[in-house]
Amino acid sequence: MSNGYDDLDDDLDAVSDDKSAEESPAPTLVFGSVDEFVREQLSQTYRRVVGPSNRASRRWAAEWWRSPEAIARLEALWRSWEHLRLDGATGSSTWWRDHLDHHMPILMSADGPFADSDDQNKPGEPLPYEAPPAGMFPDVRV
């Protein structure tokens, strides 16, 4: 038989648990900008041969930041990576399958934003990279 206080205790515990979840700090970003993400993560892990030659059907621009479409797509890749990295079970696979494998073929296509680029690399090398102008992508962690 309930004394009436048991339900109140359960309600208070639920409120306390909700409050704890609200007070926990948001996860810290690994990368402070899309530029840092492209430089440190994407260009290092997504190693595809790029260039205008016949052997490379993919295009990439070291100055990727000159293209508004590229910035928007790479920003989406960075933000989704930051979010999905927190899912230790399937987050990485989901990011590759649903995000990277979708955007990169579009970015690197013969009629994509880098279609006119002459930048190239060799098999196994990182994607070409040149730093953007200072201040273009400030670190959002500070």
mmCIF file of N, CA and C in Angstrom:
data_model
loop_
_atom_site.group_PDB
_atom_site.id
_atom_site.type_symbol
_atom_site.label_atom_id
_atom_site.label_comp_id
_atom_site.label_asym_id
_atom_site.label_seq_id
_atom_site.Cartn_x
_atom_site.Cartn_y
_atom_site.Cartn_z
ATOM 1 N N MET A 1 0.836 -1.180 0.000
ATOM 2 C CA MET A 1 0.000 0.000 0.000
ATOM 3 C C MET A 1 0.878 1.240 0.000
ATOM 4 N N SER A 2 0.558 2.184 -0.844
ATOM 5 C CA SER A 2 1.355 3.395 -0.988
ATOM 6 C C SER A 2 0.957 4.407 0.070
ATOM 7 N N ASN A 3 1.953 5.156 0.555
ATOM 8 C CA ASN A 3 1.660 6.187 1.541
ATOM 9 C C ASN A 3 1.472 7.560 0.883
ATOM 10 N N GLY A 4 1.559 7.599 -0.444
ATOM 11 C CA GLY A 4 1.390 8.862 -1.145
ATOM 12 C C GLY A 4 2.705 9.580 -1.370
ATOM 13 N N TYR A 5 3.669 9.302 -0.520
ATOM 14 C CA TYR A 5 4.964 9.953 -0.662
ATOM 15 C C TYR A 5 5.873 9.248 -1.663
ATOM 16 N N ASP A 6 5.629 7.969 -1.899
ATOM 17 C CA ASP A 6 6.457 7.222 -2.851
ATOM 18 C C ASP A 6 6.362 7.839 -4.248
ATOM 19 N N ASP A 7 5.152 8.189 -4.665
ATOM 20 C CA ASP A 7 4.964 8.803 -5.977
ATOM 21 C C ASP A 7 5.659 10.154 -6.039
ATOM 22 N N LEU A 8 5.588 10.907 -4.959
ATOM 23 C CA LEU A 8 6.246 12.206 -4.903
ATOM 24 C C LEU A 8 7.755 12.044 -5.015
ATOM 25 N N ASP A 9 8.301 11.040 -4.332
ATOM 26 C CA ASP A 9 9.742 10.774 -4.414
ATOM 27 C C ASP A 9 10.142 10.431 -5.846
ATOM 28 N N ASP A 10 9.325 9.613 -6.519
ATOM 29 C CA ASP A 10 9.616 9.253 -7.914
ATOM 30 C C ASP A 10 9.602 10.492 -8.794
ATOM 31 N N ASP A 11 8.625 11.375 -8.569
ATOM 32 C CA ASP A 11 8.535 12.604 -9.366
ATOM 33 C C ASP A 11 9.744 13.495 -9.123
ATOM 34 N N LEU A 12 10.160 13.608 -7.872
ATOM 35 C CA LEU A 12 11.331 14.433 -7.558
ATOM 36 C C LEU A 12 12.601 13.851 -8.163
ATOM 37 N N ASP A 13 12.713 12.502 -8.146
ATOM 38 C CA ASP A 13 13.870 11.863 -8.765
ATOM 39 C C ASP A 13 13.905 12.150 -10.262
ATOM 40 N N ALA A 14 12.762 12.115 -10.909
ATOM 41 C CA ALA A 14 12.691 12.379 -12.349
ATOM 42 C C ALA A 14 13.102 13.810 -12.641
ATOM 43 N N VAL A 15 12.627 14.751 -11.832
ATOM 44 C CA VAL A 15 13.009 16.155 -12.022
ATOM 45 C C VAL A 15 14.498 16.320 -11.788
ATOM 46 N N SER A 16 15.029 15.677 -10.762
ATOM 47 C CA SER A 16 16.456 15.757 -10.464
ATOM 48 C C SER A 16 17.288 15.199 -11.615
ATOM 49 N N ASP A 17 16.868 14.057 -12.179
ATOM 50 C CA ASP A 17 17.590 13.470 -13.307
ATOM 51 C C ASP A 17 17.558 14.387 -14.515
ATOM 52 N N ASP A 18 16.409 14.999 -14.796
ATOM 53 C CA ASP A 18 16.290 15.925 -15.920
ATOM 54 C C ASP A 18 17.209 17.121 -15.724
ATOM 55 N N LYS A 19 17.268 17.629 -14.509
ATOM 56 C CA LYS A 19 18.099 18.790 -14.209
ATOM 57 C C LYS A 19 19.572 18.468 -14.403
ATOM 58 N N SER A 20 19.991 17.266 -14.000
ATOM 59 C CA SER A 20 21.382 16.858 -14.176
ATOM 60 C C SER A 20 21.745 16.821 -15.654
ATOM 61 N N ALA A 21 20.836 16.312 -16.477
ATOM 62 C CA ALA A 21 21.098 16.244 -17.917
ATOM 63 C C ALA A 21 21.217 17.638 -18.506
ATOM 64 N N GLU A 22 20.397 18.574 -18.012
ATOM 65 C CA GLU A 22 20.446 19.946 -18.527
ATOM 66 C C GLU A 22 21.731 20.650 -18.120
ATOM 67 N N GLU A 23 22.257 20.331 -16.961
ATOM 68 C CA GLU A 23 23.432 21.020 -16.443
ATOM 69 C C GLU A 23 24.740 20.463 -16.984
ATOM 70 N N SER A 24 24.719 19.274 -17.563
ATOM 71 C CA SER A 24 25.968 18.716 -18.072
ATOM 72 C C SER A 24 26.440 19.547 -19.259
ATOM 73 N N PRO A 25 27.727 19.835 -19.300
ATOM 74 C CA PRO A 25 28.243 20.703 -20.356
ATOM 75 C C PRO A 25 28.138 20.041 -21.733
ATOM 76 N N ALA A 26 27.973 20.871 -22.732
ATOM 77 C CA ALA A 26 27.937 20.372 -24.107
ATOM 78 C C ALA A 26 29.306 19.811 -24.464
ATOM 79 N N PRO A 27 29.337 18.767 -25.284
ATOM 80 C CA PRO A 27 30.634 18.198 -25.675
ATOM 81 C C PRO A 27 31.498 19.245 -26.381
ATOM 82 N N THR A 28 32.772 19.180 -26.132
ATOM 83 C CA THR A 28 33.715 20.087 -26.770
ATOM 84 C C THR A 28 33.975 19.632 -28.199
ATOM 85 N N LEU A 29 34.054 20.582 -29.105
ATOM 86 C CA LEU A 29 34.387 20.262 -30.492
ATOM 87 C C LEU A 29 35.833 19.784 -30.572
ATOM 88 N N VAL A 30 36.085 18.825 -31.438
ATOM 89 C CA VAL A 30 37.450 18.384 -31.699
ATOM 90 C C VAL A 30 38.147 19.413 -32.578
ATOM 91 N N PHE A 31 37.448 19.868 -33.601
ATOM 92 C CA PHE A 31 37.997 20.846 -34.539
ATOM 93 C C PHE A 31 37.258 22.168 -34.371
ATOM 94 N N GLY A 32 38.012 23.249 -34.346
ATOM 95 C CA GLY A 32 37.427 24.562 -34.099
ATOM 96 C C GLY A 32 36.890 25.266 -35.322
ATOM 97 N N SER A 33 37.167 24.724 -36.508
ATOM 98 C CA SER A 33 36.684 25.358 -37.736
ATOM 99 C C SER A 33 36.654 24.326 -38.851
ATOM 100 N N VAL A 34 35.939 24.669 -39.901
ATOM 101 C CA VAL A 34 35.908 23.778 -41.063
ATOM 102 C C VAL A 34 37.310 23.659 -41.665
ATOM 103 N N ASP A 35 38.088 24.725 -41.616
ATOM 104 C CA ASP A 35 39.456 24.657 -42.139
ATOM 105 C C ASP A 35 40.290 23.654 -41.355
ATOM 106 N N GLU A 36 40.214 23.689 -40.046
ATOM 107 C CA GLU A 36 40.976 22.731 -39.238
ATOM 108 C C GLU A 36 40.512 21.302 -39.541
ATOM 109 N N PHE A 37 39.210 21.120 -39.721
ATOM 110 C CA PHE A 37 38.672 19.798 -40.052
ATOM 111 C C PHE A 37 39.214 19.313 -41.394
ATOM 112 N N VAL A 38 39.203 20.174 -42.405
ATOM 113 C CA VAL A 38 39.709 19.784 -43.734
ATOM 114 C C VAL A 38 41.201 19.488 -43.660
ATOM 115 N N ARG A 39 41.948 20.340 -42.996
ATOM 116 C CA ARG A 39 43.404 20.199 -42.916
ATOM 117 C C ARG A 39 43.827 18.969 -42.104
ATOM 118 N N GLU A 40 43.235 18.781 -40.937
ATOM 119 C CA GLU A 40 43.695 17.756 -40.006
ATOM 120 C C GLU A 40 42.996 16.404 -40.164
ATOM 121 N N GLN A 41 41.757 16.403 -40.624
ATOM 122 C CA GLN A 41 41.003 15.157 -40.687
ATOM 123 C C GLN A 41 40.728 14.720 -42.127
ATOM 124 N N LEU A 42 39.953 15.504 -42.830
ATOM 125 C CA LEU A 42 39.472 15.079 -44.150
ATOM 126 C C LEU A 42 40.609 14.835 -45.141
ATOM 127 N N SER A 43 41.488 15.801 -45.307
ATOM 128 C CA SER A 43 42.559 15.654 -46.306
ATOM 129 C C SER A 43 43.520 14.528 -45.956
ATOM 130 N N GLN A 44 43.588 14.178 -44.671
ATOM 131 C CA GLN A 44 44.506 13.128 -44.227
ATOM 132 C C GLN A 44 43.901 11.727 -44.329
ATOM 133 N N THR A 45 42.594 11.620 -44.173
ATOM 134 C CA THR A 45 41.959 10.300 -44.172
ATOM 135 C C THR A 45 41.306 9.949 -45.502
ATOM 136 N N TYR A 46 40.839 10.935 -46.237
ATOM 137 C CA TYR A 46 40.169 10.670 -47.522
ATOM 138 C C TYR A 46 41.193 10.880 -48.638
ATOM 139 N N ARG A 47 42.028 9.903 -48.818
ATOM 140 C CA ARG A 47 43.136 10.012 -49.772
ATOM 141 C C ARG A 47 42.724 9.397 -51.101
ATOM 142 N N ARG A 48 42.387 10.260 -52.031
ATOM 143 C CA ARG A 48 42.036 9.851 -53.383
ATOM 144 C C ARG A 48 42.942 10.599 -54.347
ATOM 145 N N VAL A 49 43.291 9.960 -55.433
ATOM 146 C CA VAL A 49 44.087 10.627 -56.456
ATOM 147 C C VAL A 49 43.183 11.642 -57.152
ATOM 148 N N VAL A 50 43.661 12.866 -57.218
ATOM 149 C CA VAL A 50 42.917 13.941 -57.868
ATOM 150 C C VAL A 50 43.806 14.629 -58.892
ATOM 151 N N GLY A 51 43.171 15.242 -59.858
ATOM 152 C CA GLY A 51 43.917 16.006 -60.848
ATOM 153 C C GLY A 51 43.262 15.967 -62.205
ATOM 154 N N PRO A 52 43.810 16.741 -63.131
ATOM 155 C CA PRO A 52 43.217 16.838 -64.464
ATOM 156 C C PRO A 52 43.609 15.702 -65.414
ATOM 157 N N SER A 53 44.475 14.807 -64.991
ATOM 158 C CA SER A 53 44.941 13.751 -65.898
ATOM 159 C C SER A 53 43.881 12.669 -66.096
ATOM 160 N N ASN A 54 44.125 11.796 -67.074
ATOM 161 C CA ASN A 54 43.194 10.713 -67.365
ATOM 162 C C ASN A 54 43.082 9.712 -66.219
ATOM 163 N N ARG A 55 44.159 9.500 -65.471
ATOM 164 C CA ARG A 55 44.131 8.506 -64.402
ATOM 165 C C ARG A 55 43.339 8.983 -63.188
ATOM 166 N N ALA A 56 43.116 10.258 -63.085
ATOM 167 C CA ALA A 56 42.377 10.814 -61.951
ATOM 168 C C ALA A 56 41.063 11.415 -62.441
ATOM 169 N N SER A 57 39.994 10.732 -62.176
ATOM 170 C CA SER A 57 38.693 11.261 -62.594
ATOM 171 C C SER A 57 38.129 12.221 -61.561
ATOM 172 N N ARG A 58 38.801 12.356 -60.426
ATOM 173 C CA ARG A 58 38.329 13.244 -59.365
ATOM 174 C C ARG A 58 39.086 14.566 -59.394
ATOM 175 N N ARG A 59 38.371 15.620 -59.040
ATOM 176 C CA ARG A 59 38.989 16.954 -58.970
ATOM 177 C C ARG A 59 38.906 17.461 -57.536
ATOM 178 N N TRP A 60 39.917 18.204 -57.145
ATOM 179 C CA TRP A 60 39.971 18.827 -55.819
ATOM 180 C C TRP A 60 40.775 20.096 -55.949
ATOM 181 N N ALA A 61 40.454 21.085 -55.150
ATOM 182 C CA ALA A 61 41.203 22.338 -55.161
ATOM 183 C C ALA A 61 41.861 22.543 -53.801
ATOM 184 N N ALA A 62 43.157 22.776 -53.817
ATOM 185 C CA ALA A 62 43.872 23.077 -52.582
ATOM 186 C C ALA A 62 43.255 24.304 -51.909
ATOM 187 N N GLU A 63 42.770 25.223 -52.715
ATOM 188 C CA GLU A 63 42.092 26.417 -52.210
ATOM 189 C C GLU A 63 40.578 26.178 -52.237
ATOM 190 N N TRP A 64 40.141 25.116 -51.606
ATOM 191 C CA TRP A 64 38.737 24.718 -51.547
ATOM 192 C C TRP A 64 37.858 25.837 -51.011
ATOM 193 N N TRP A 65 38.422 26.676 -50.203
ATOM 194 C CA TRP A 65 37.701 27.765 -49.544
ATOM 195 C C TRP A 65 37.294 28.890 -50.500
ATOM 196 N N ARG A 66 37.699 28.814 -51.750
ATOM 197 C CA ARG A 66 37.266 29.804 -52.740
ATOM 198 C C ARG A 66 35.867 29.504 -53.289
ATOM 199 N N SER A 67 35.355 28.321 -53.027
ATOM 200 C CA SER A 67 34.048 27.910 -53.538
ATOM 201 C C SER A 67 32.992 27.939 -52.439
ATOM 202 N N PRO A 68 31.962 28.768 -52.589
ATOM 203 C CA PRO A 68 30.884 28.786 -51.590
ATOM 204 C C PRO A 68 30.203 27.414 -51.438
ATOM 205 N N GLU A 69 30.011 26.696 -52.535
ATOM 206 C CA GLU A 69 29.403 25.367 -52.433
ATOM 207 C C GLU A 69 30.299 24.428 -51.630
ATOM 208 N N ALA A 70 31.585 24.463 -51.908
ATOM 209 C CA ALA A 70 32.517 23.592 -51.175
ATOM 210 C C ALA A 70 32.513 23.934 -49.693
ATOM 211 N N ILE A 71 32.542 25.198 -49.370
ATOM 212 C CA ILE A 71 32.506 25.599 -47.954
ATOM 213 C C ILE A 71 31.249 25.053 -47.291
ATOM 214 N N ALA A 72 30.103 25.209 -47.935
ATOM 215 C CA ALA A 72 28.835 24.754 -47.345
ATOM 216 C C ALA A 72 28.830 23.239 -47.150
ATOM 217 N N ARG A 73 29.284 22.498 -48.154
ATOM 218 C CA ARG A 73 29.289 21.037 -48.048
ATOM 219 C C ARG A 73 30.322 20.564 -47.017
ATOM 220 N N LEU A 74 31.489 21.174 -47.007
ATOM 221 C CA LEU A 74 32.526 20.777 -46.054
ATOM 222 C C LEU A 74 32.144 21.156 -44.629
ATOM 223 N N GLU A 75 31.461 22.278 -44.475
ATOM 224 C CA GLU A 75 30.947 22.662 -43.153
ATOM 225 C C GLU A 75 29.937 21.618 -42.680
ATOM 226 N N ALA A 76 29.070 21.165 -43.574
ATOM 227 C CA ALA A 76 28.099 20.122 -43.216
ATOM 228 C C ALA A 76 28.823 18.835 -42.828
ATOM 229 N N LEU A 77 29.870 18.489 -43.551
ATOM 230 C CA LEU A 77 30.644 17.294 -43.209
ATOM 231 C C LEU A 77 31.298 17.441 -41.843
ATOM 232 N N TRP A 78 31.860 18.592 -41.569
ATOM 233 C CA TRP A 78 32.505 18.823 -40.271
ATOM 234 C C TRP A 78 31.497 18.727 -39.132
ATOM 235 N N ARG A 79 30.386 19.451 -39.264
ATOM 236 C CA ARG A 79 29.385 19.471 -38.185
ATOM 237 C C ARG A 79 28.792 18.082 -37.953
ATOM 238 N N SER A 80 28.517 17.355 -39.025
ATOM 239 C CA SER A 80 27.962 16.007 -38.857
ATOM 240 C C SER A 80 29.010 15.077 -38.244
ATOM 241 N N TRP A 81 30.286 15.255 -38.593
ATOM 242 C CA TRP A 81 31.355 14.450 -37.990
ATOM 243 C C TRP A 81 31.417 14.708 -36.486
ATOM 244 N N GLU A 82 31.374 15.981 -36.098
ATOM 245 C CA GLU A 82 31.428 16.332 -34.676
ATOM 246 C C GLU A 82 30.261 15.704 -33.914
ATOM 247 N N HIS A 83 29.095 15.706 -34.503
ATOM 248 C CA HIS A 83 27.915 15.136 -33.846
ATOM 249 C C HIS A 83 28.005 13.605 -33.781
ATOM 250 N N LEU A 84 28.304 12.978 -34.894
ATOM 251 C CA LEU A 84 28.273 11.519 -34.960
ATOM 252 C C LEU A 84 29.448 10.841 -34.260
ATOM 253 N N ARG A 85 30.535 11.571 -34.035
ATOM 254 C CA ARG A 85 31.667 10.975 -33.327
ATOM 255 C C ARG A 85 31.286 10.597 -31.898
ATOM 256 N N LEU A 86 30.234 11.217 -31.379
ATOM 257 C CA LEU A 86 29.789 10.941 -30.019
ATOM 258 C C LEU A 86 29.035 9.616 -29.910
ATOM 259 N N ASP A 87 28.651 9.050 -31.036
ATOM 260 C CA ASP A 87 27.979 7.754 -31.067
ATOM 261 C C ASP A 87 29.056 6.691 -31.269
ATOM 262 N N GLY A 88 29.479 6.094 -30.183
ATOM 263 C CA GLY A 88 30.567 5.120 -30.240
ATOM 264 C C GLY A 88 30.218 3.823 -30.940
ATOM 265 N N ALA A 89 28.947 3.568 -31.137
ATOM 266 C CA ALA A 89 28.540 2.307 -31.763
ATOM 267 C C ALA A 89 28.591 2.390 -33.285
ATOM 268 N N THR A 90 27.782 3.235 -33.872
ATOM 269 C CA THR A 90 27.692 3.273 -35.342
ATOM 270 C C THR A 90 27.901 4.665 -35.921
ATOM 271 N N GLY A 91 28.260 5.630 -35.102
ATOM 272 C CA GLY A 91 28.401 7.006 -35.581
ATOM 273 C C GLY A 91 29.391 7.165 -36.710
ATOM 274 N N SER A 92 30.542 6.542 -36.589
ATOM 275 C CA SER A 92 31.566 6.662 -37.632
ATOM 276 C C SER A 92 31.086 6.077 -38.952
ATOM 277 N N SER A 93 30.495 4.905 -38.891
ATOM 278 C CA SER A 93 29.991 4.266 -40.111
ATOM 279 C C SER A 93 28.870 5.093 -40.738
ATOM 280 N N THR A 94 27.991 5.599 -39.898
ATOM 281 C CA THR A 94 26.894 6.439 -40.383
ATOM 282 C C THR A 94 27.442 7.680 -41.065
ATOM 283 N N TRP A 95 28.461 8.291 -40.477
ATOM 284 C CA TRP A 95 29.045 9.500 -41.070
ATOM 285 C C TRP A 95 29.639 9.190 -42.439
ATOM 286 N N TRP A 96 30.414 8.127 -42.529
ATOM 287 C CA TRP A 96 31.008 7.771 -43.822
ATOM 288 C C TRP A 96 29.910 7.498 -44.847
ATOM 289 N N ARG A 97 28.960 6.651 -44.491
ATOM 290 C CA ARG A 97 27.935 6.223 -45.442
ATOM 291 C C ARG A 97 26.979 7.354 -45.830
ATOM 292 N N ASP A 98 26.436 8.054 -44.846
ATOM 293 C CA ASP A 98 25.379 9.026 -45.118
ATOM 294 C C ASP A 98 25.883 10.417 -45.458
ATOM 295 N N HIS A 99 27.085 10.748 -45.062
ATOM 296 C CA HIS A 99 27.568 12.114 -45.242
ATOM 297 C C HIS A 99 28.758 12.182 -46.207
ATOM 298 N N LEU A 100 29.870 11.582 -45.816
ATOM 299 C CA LEU A 100 31.075 11.678 -46.652
ATOM 300 C C LEU A 100 30.863 11.051 -48.028
ATOM 301 N N ASP A 101 30.306 9.833 -48.042
ATOM 302 C CA ASP A 101 30.109 9.152 -49.325
ATOM 303 C C ASP A 101 29.068 9.840 -50.198
ATOM 304 N N HIS A 102 28.293 10.719 -49.628
ATOM 305 C CA HIS A 102 27.347 11.515 -50.424
ATOM 306 C C HIS A 102 28.019 12.773 -50.983
ATOM 307 N N HIS A 103 28.671 13.542 -50.133
ATOM 308 C CA HIS A 103 29.195 14.851 -50.545
ATOM 309 C C HIS A 103 30.467 14.796 -51.379
ATOM 310 N N MET A 104 31.379 13.888 -51.062
ATOM 311 C CA MET A 104 32.661 13.902 -51.764
ATOM 312 C C MET A 104 32.550 13.625 -53.265
ATOM 313 N N PRO A 105 31.762 12.670 -53.713
ATOM 314 C CA PRO A 105 31.637 12.490 -55.172
ATOM 315 C C PRO A 105 31.077 13.733 -55.871
ATOM 316 N N ILE A 106 30.208 14.453 -55.200
ATOM 317 C CA ILE A 106 29.666 15.687 -55.783
ATOM 318 C C ILE A 106 30.752 16.753 -55.828
ATOM 319 N N LEU A 107 31.468 16.935 -54.726
ATOM 320 C CA LEU A 107 32.543 17.924 -54.695
ATOM 321 C C LEU A 107 33.635 17.611 -55.716
ATOM 322 N N MET A 108 33.947 16.329 -55.883
ATOM 323 C CA MET A 108 35.074 15.927 -56.723
ATOM 324 C C MET A 108 34.683 15.576 -58.157
ATOM 325 N N SER A 109 33.430 15.780 -58.504
ATOM 326 C CA SER A 109 32.980 15.400 -59.846
ATOM 327 C C SER A 109 33.556 16.330 -60.913
ATOM 328 N N ALA A 110 33.538 15.861 -62.131
ATOM 329 C CA ALA A 110 34.098 16.624 -63.253
ATOM 330 C C ALA A 110 33.349 17.939 -63.486
ATOM 331 N N ASP A 111 32.110 18.018 -63.028
ATOM 332 C CA ASP A 111 31.367 19.276 -63.182
ATOM 333 C C ASP A 111 31.048 19.906 -61.827
ATOM 334 N N GLY A 112 31.781 19.513 -60.795
ATOM 335 C CA GLY A 112 31.588 20.058 -59.456
ATOM 336 C C GLY A 112 32.323 21.372 -59.258
ATOM 337 N N PRO A 113 32.378 21.853 -58.039
ATOM 338 C CA PRO A 113 32.986 23.158 -57.779
ATOM 339 C C PRO A 113 34.484 23.233 -58.066
ATOM 340 N N PHE A 114 35.145 22.081 -58.201
ATOM 341 C CA PHE A 114 36.584 22.073 -58.467
ATOM 342 C C PHE A 114 36.900 21.667 -59.900
ATOM 343 N N ALA A 115 35.920 21.730 -60.783
ATOM 344 C CA ALA A 115 36.067 21.251 -62.165
ATOM 345 C C ALA A 115 37.258 21.885 -62.889
ATOM 346 N N ASP A 116 37.554 23.139 -62.603
ATOM 347 C CA ASP A 116 38.635 23.841 -63.298
ATOM 348 C C ASP A 116 39.982 23.735 -62.601
ATOM 349 N N SER A 117 40.043 23.024 -61.493
ATOM 350 C CA SER A 117 41.279 22.948 -60.721
ATOM 351 C C SER A 117 42.316 22.061 -61.411
ATOM 352 N N ASP A 118 43.562 22.512 -61.369
ATOM 353 C CA ASP A 118 44.690 21.724 -61.874
ATOM 354 C C ASP A 118 45.467 21.053 -60.747
ATOM 355 N N ASP A 119 45.008 21.233 -59.510
ATOM 356 C CA ASP A 119 45.704 20.640 -58.365
ATOM 357 C C ASP A 119 45.666 19.125 -58.474
ATOM 358 N N GLN A 120 46.774 18.512 -58.079
ATOM 359 C CA GLN A 120 46.853 17.055 -58.167
ATOM 360 C C GLN A 120 47.709 16.495 -57.045
ATOM 361 N N ASN A 121 47.618 15.205 -56.872
ATOM 362 C CA ASN A 121 48.446 14.493 -55.904
ATOM 363 C C ASN A 121 48.779 13.128 -56.473
ATOM 364 N N LYS A 122 49.539 12.373 -55.723
ATOM 365 C CA LYS A 122 49.922 11.019 -56.132
ATOM 366 C C LYS A 122 49.194 10.013 -55.247
ATOM 367 N N PRO A 123 49.100 8.761 -55.678
ATOM 368 C CA PRO A 123 48.431 7.748 -54.855
ATOM 369 C C PRO A 123 48.992 7.717 -53.435
ATOM 370 N N GLY A 124 48.089 7.699 -52.475
ATOM 371 C CA GLY A 124 48.472 7.639 -51.069
ATOM 372 C C GLY A 124 48.750 8.974 -50.414
ATOM 373 N N GLU A 125 48.835 10.037 -51.200
ATOM 374 C CA GLU A 125 49.091 11.363 -50.635
ATOM 375 C C GLU A 125 47.790 12.008 -50.168
ATOM 376 N N PRO A 126 47.898 12.915 -49.180
ATOM 377 C CA PRO A 126 46.705 13.655 -48.752
ATOM 378 C C PRO A 126 46.162 14.514 -49.898
ATOM 379 N N LEU A 127 44.925 14.943 -49.757
ATOM 380 C CA LEU A 127 44.364 15.878 -50.727
ATOM 381 C C LEU A 127 45.168 17.175 -50.682
ATOM 382 N N PRO A 128 45.355 17.833 -51.830
ATOM 383 C CA PRO A 128 46.072 19.109 -51.837
ATOM 384 C C PRO A 128 45.409 20.117 -50.892
ATOM 385 N N TYR A 129 46.230 20.923 -50.239
ATOM 386 C CA TYR A 129 45.716 21.874 -49.260
ATOM 387 C C TYR A 129 46.562 23.130 -49.255
ATOM 388 N N GLU A 130 45.885 24.277 -49.261
ATOM 389 C CA GLU A 130 46.522 25.573 -49.021
ATOM 390 C C GLU A 130 45.687 26.302 -47.986
ATOM 391 N N ALA A 131 46.350 26.931 -47.055
ATOM 392 C CA ALA A 131 45.650 27.620 -45.971
ATOM 393 C C ALA A 131 44.831 28.787 -46.506
ATOM 394 N N PRO A 132 43.651 28.999 -45.947
ATOM 395 C CA PRO A 132 42.839 30.161 -46.330
ATOM 396 C C PRO A 132 43.424 31.437 -45.742
ATOM 397 N N PRO A 133 42.937 32.579 -46.188
ATOM 398 C CA PRO A 133 43.412 33.836 -45.607
ATOM 399 C C PRO A 133 43.154 33.861 -44.100
ATOM 400 N N ALA A 134 44.080 34.472 -43.368
ATOM 401 C CA ALA A 134 43.959 34.559 -41.907
ATOM 402 C C ALA A 134 42.613 35.164 -41.529
ATOM 403 N N GLY A 135 41.956 34.549 -40.567
ATOM 404 C CA GLY A 135 40.687 35.057 -40.057
ATOM 405 C C GLY A 135 39.447 34.604 -40.821
ATOM 406 N N MET A 136 39.643 33.904 -41.921
ATOM 407 C CA MET A 136 38.482 33.484 -42.729
ATOM 408 C C MET A 136 37.610 32.476 -41.978
ATOM 409 N N PHE A 137 38.241 31.584 -41.215
ATOM 410 C CA PHE A 137 37.525 30.565 -40.458
ATOM 411 C C PHE A 137 38.002 30.599 -39.002
ATOM 412 N N PRO A 138 37.467 31.520 -38.201
ATOM 413 C CA PRO A 138 37.921 31.611 -36.808
ATOM 414 C C PRO A 138 37.534 30.366 -36.011
ATOM 415 N N ASP A 139 38.314 30.067 -35.011
ATOM 416 C CA ASP A 139 38.077 28.934 -34.131
ATOM 417 C C ASP A 139 36.842 29.224 -33.282
ATOM 418 N N VAL A 140 35.801 28.412 -33.419
ATOM 419 C CA VAL A 140 34.561 28.647 -32.695
ATOM 420 C C VAL A 140 34.600 28.126 -31.260
ATOM 421 N N ARG A 141 35.693 27.472 -30.885
ATOM 422 C CA ARG A 141 35.813 26.958 -29.506
ATOM 423 C C ARG A 141 36.186 28.049 -28.529
ATOM 424 N N VAL A 142 36.686 29.174 -29.003
ATOM 425 C CA VAL A 142 37.122 30.247 -28.091
ATOM 426 C C VAL A 142 36.092 31.332 -27.987
#
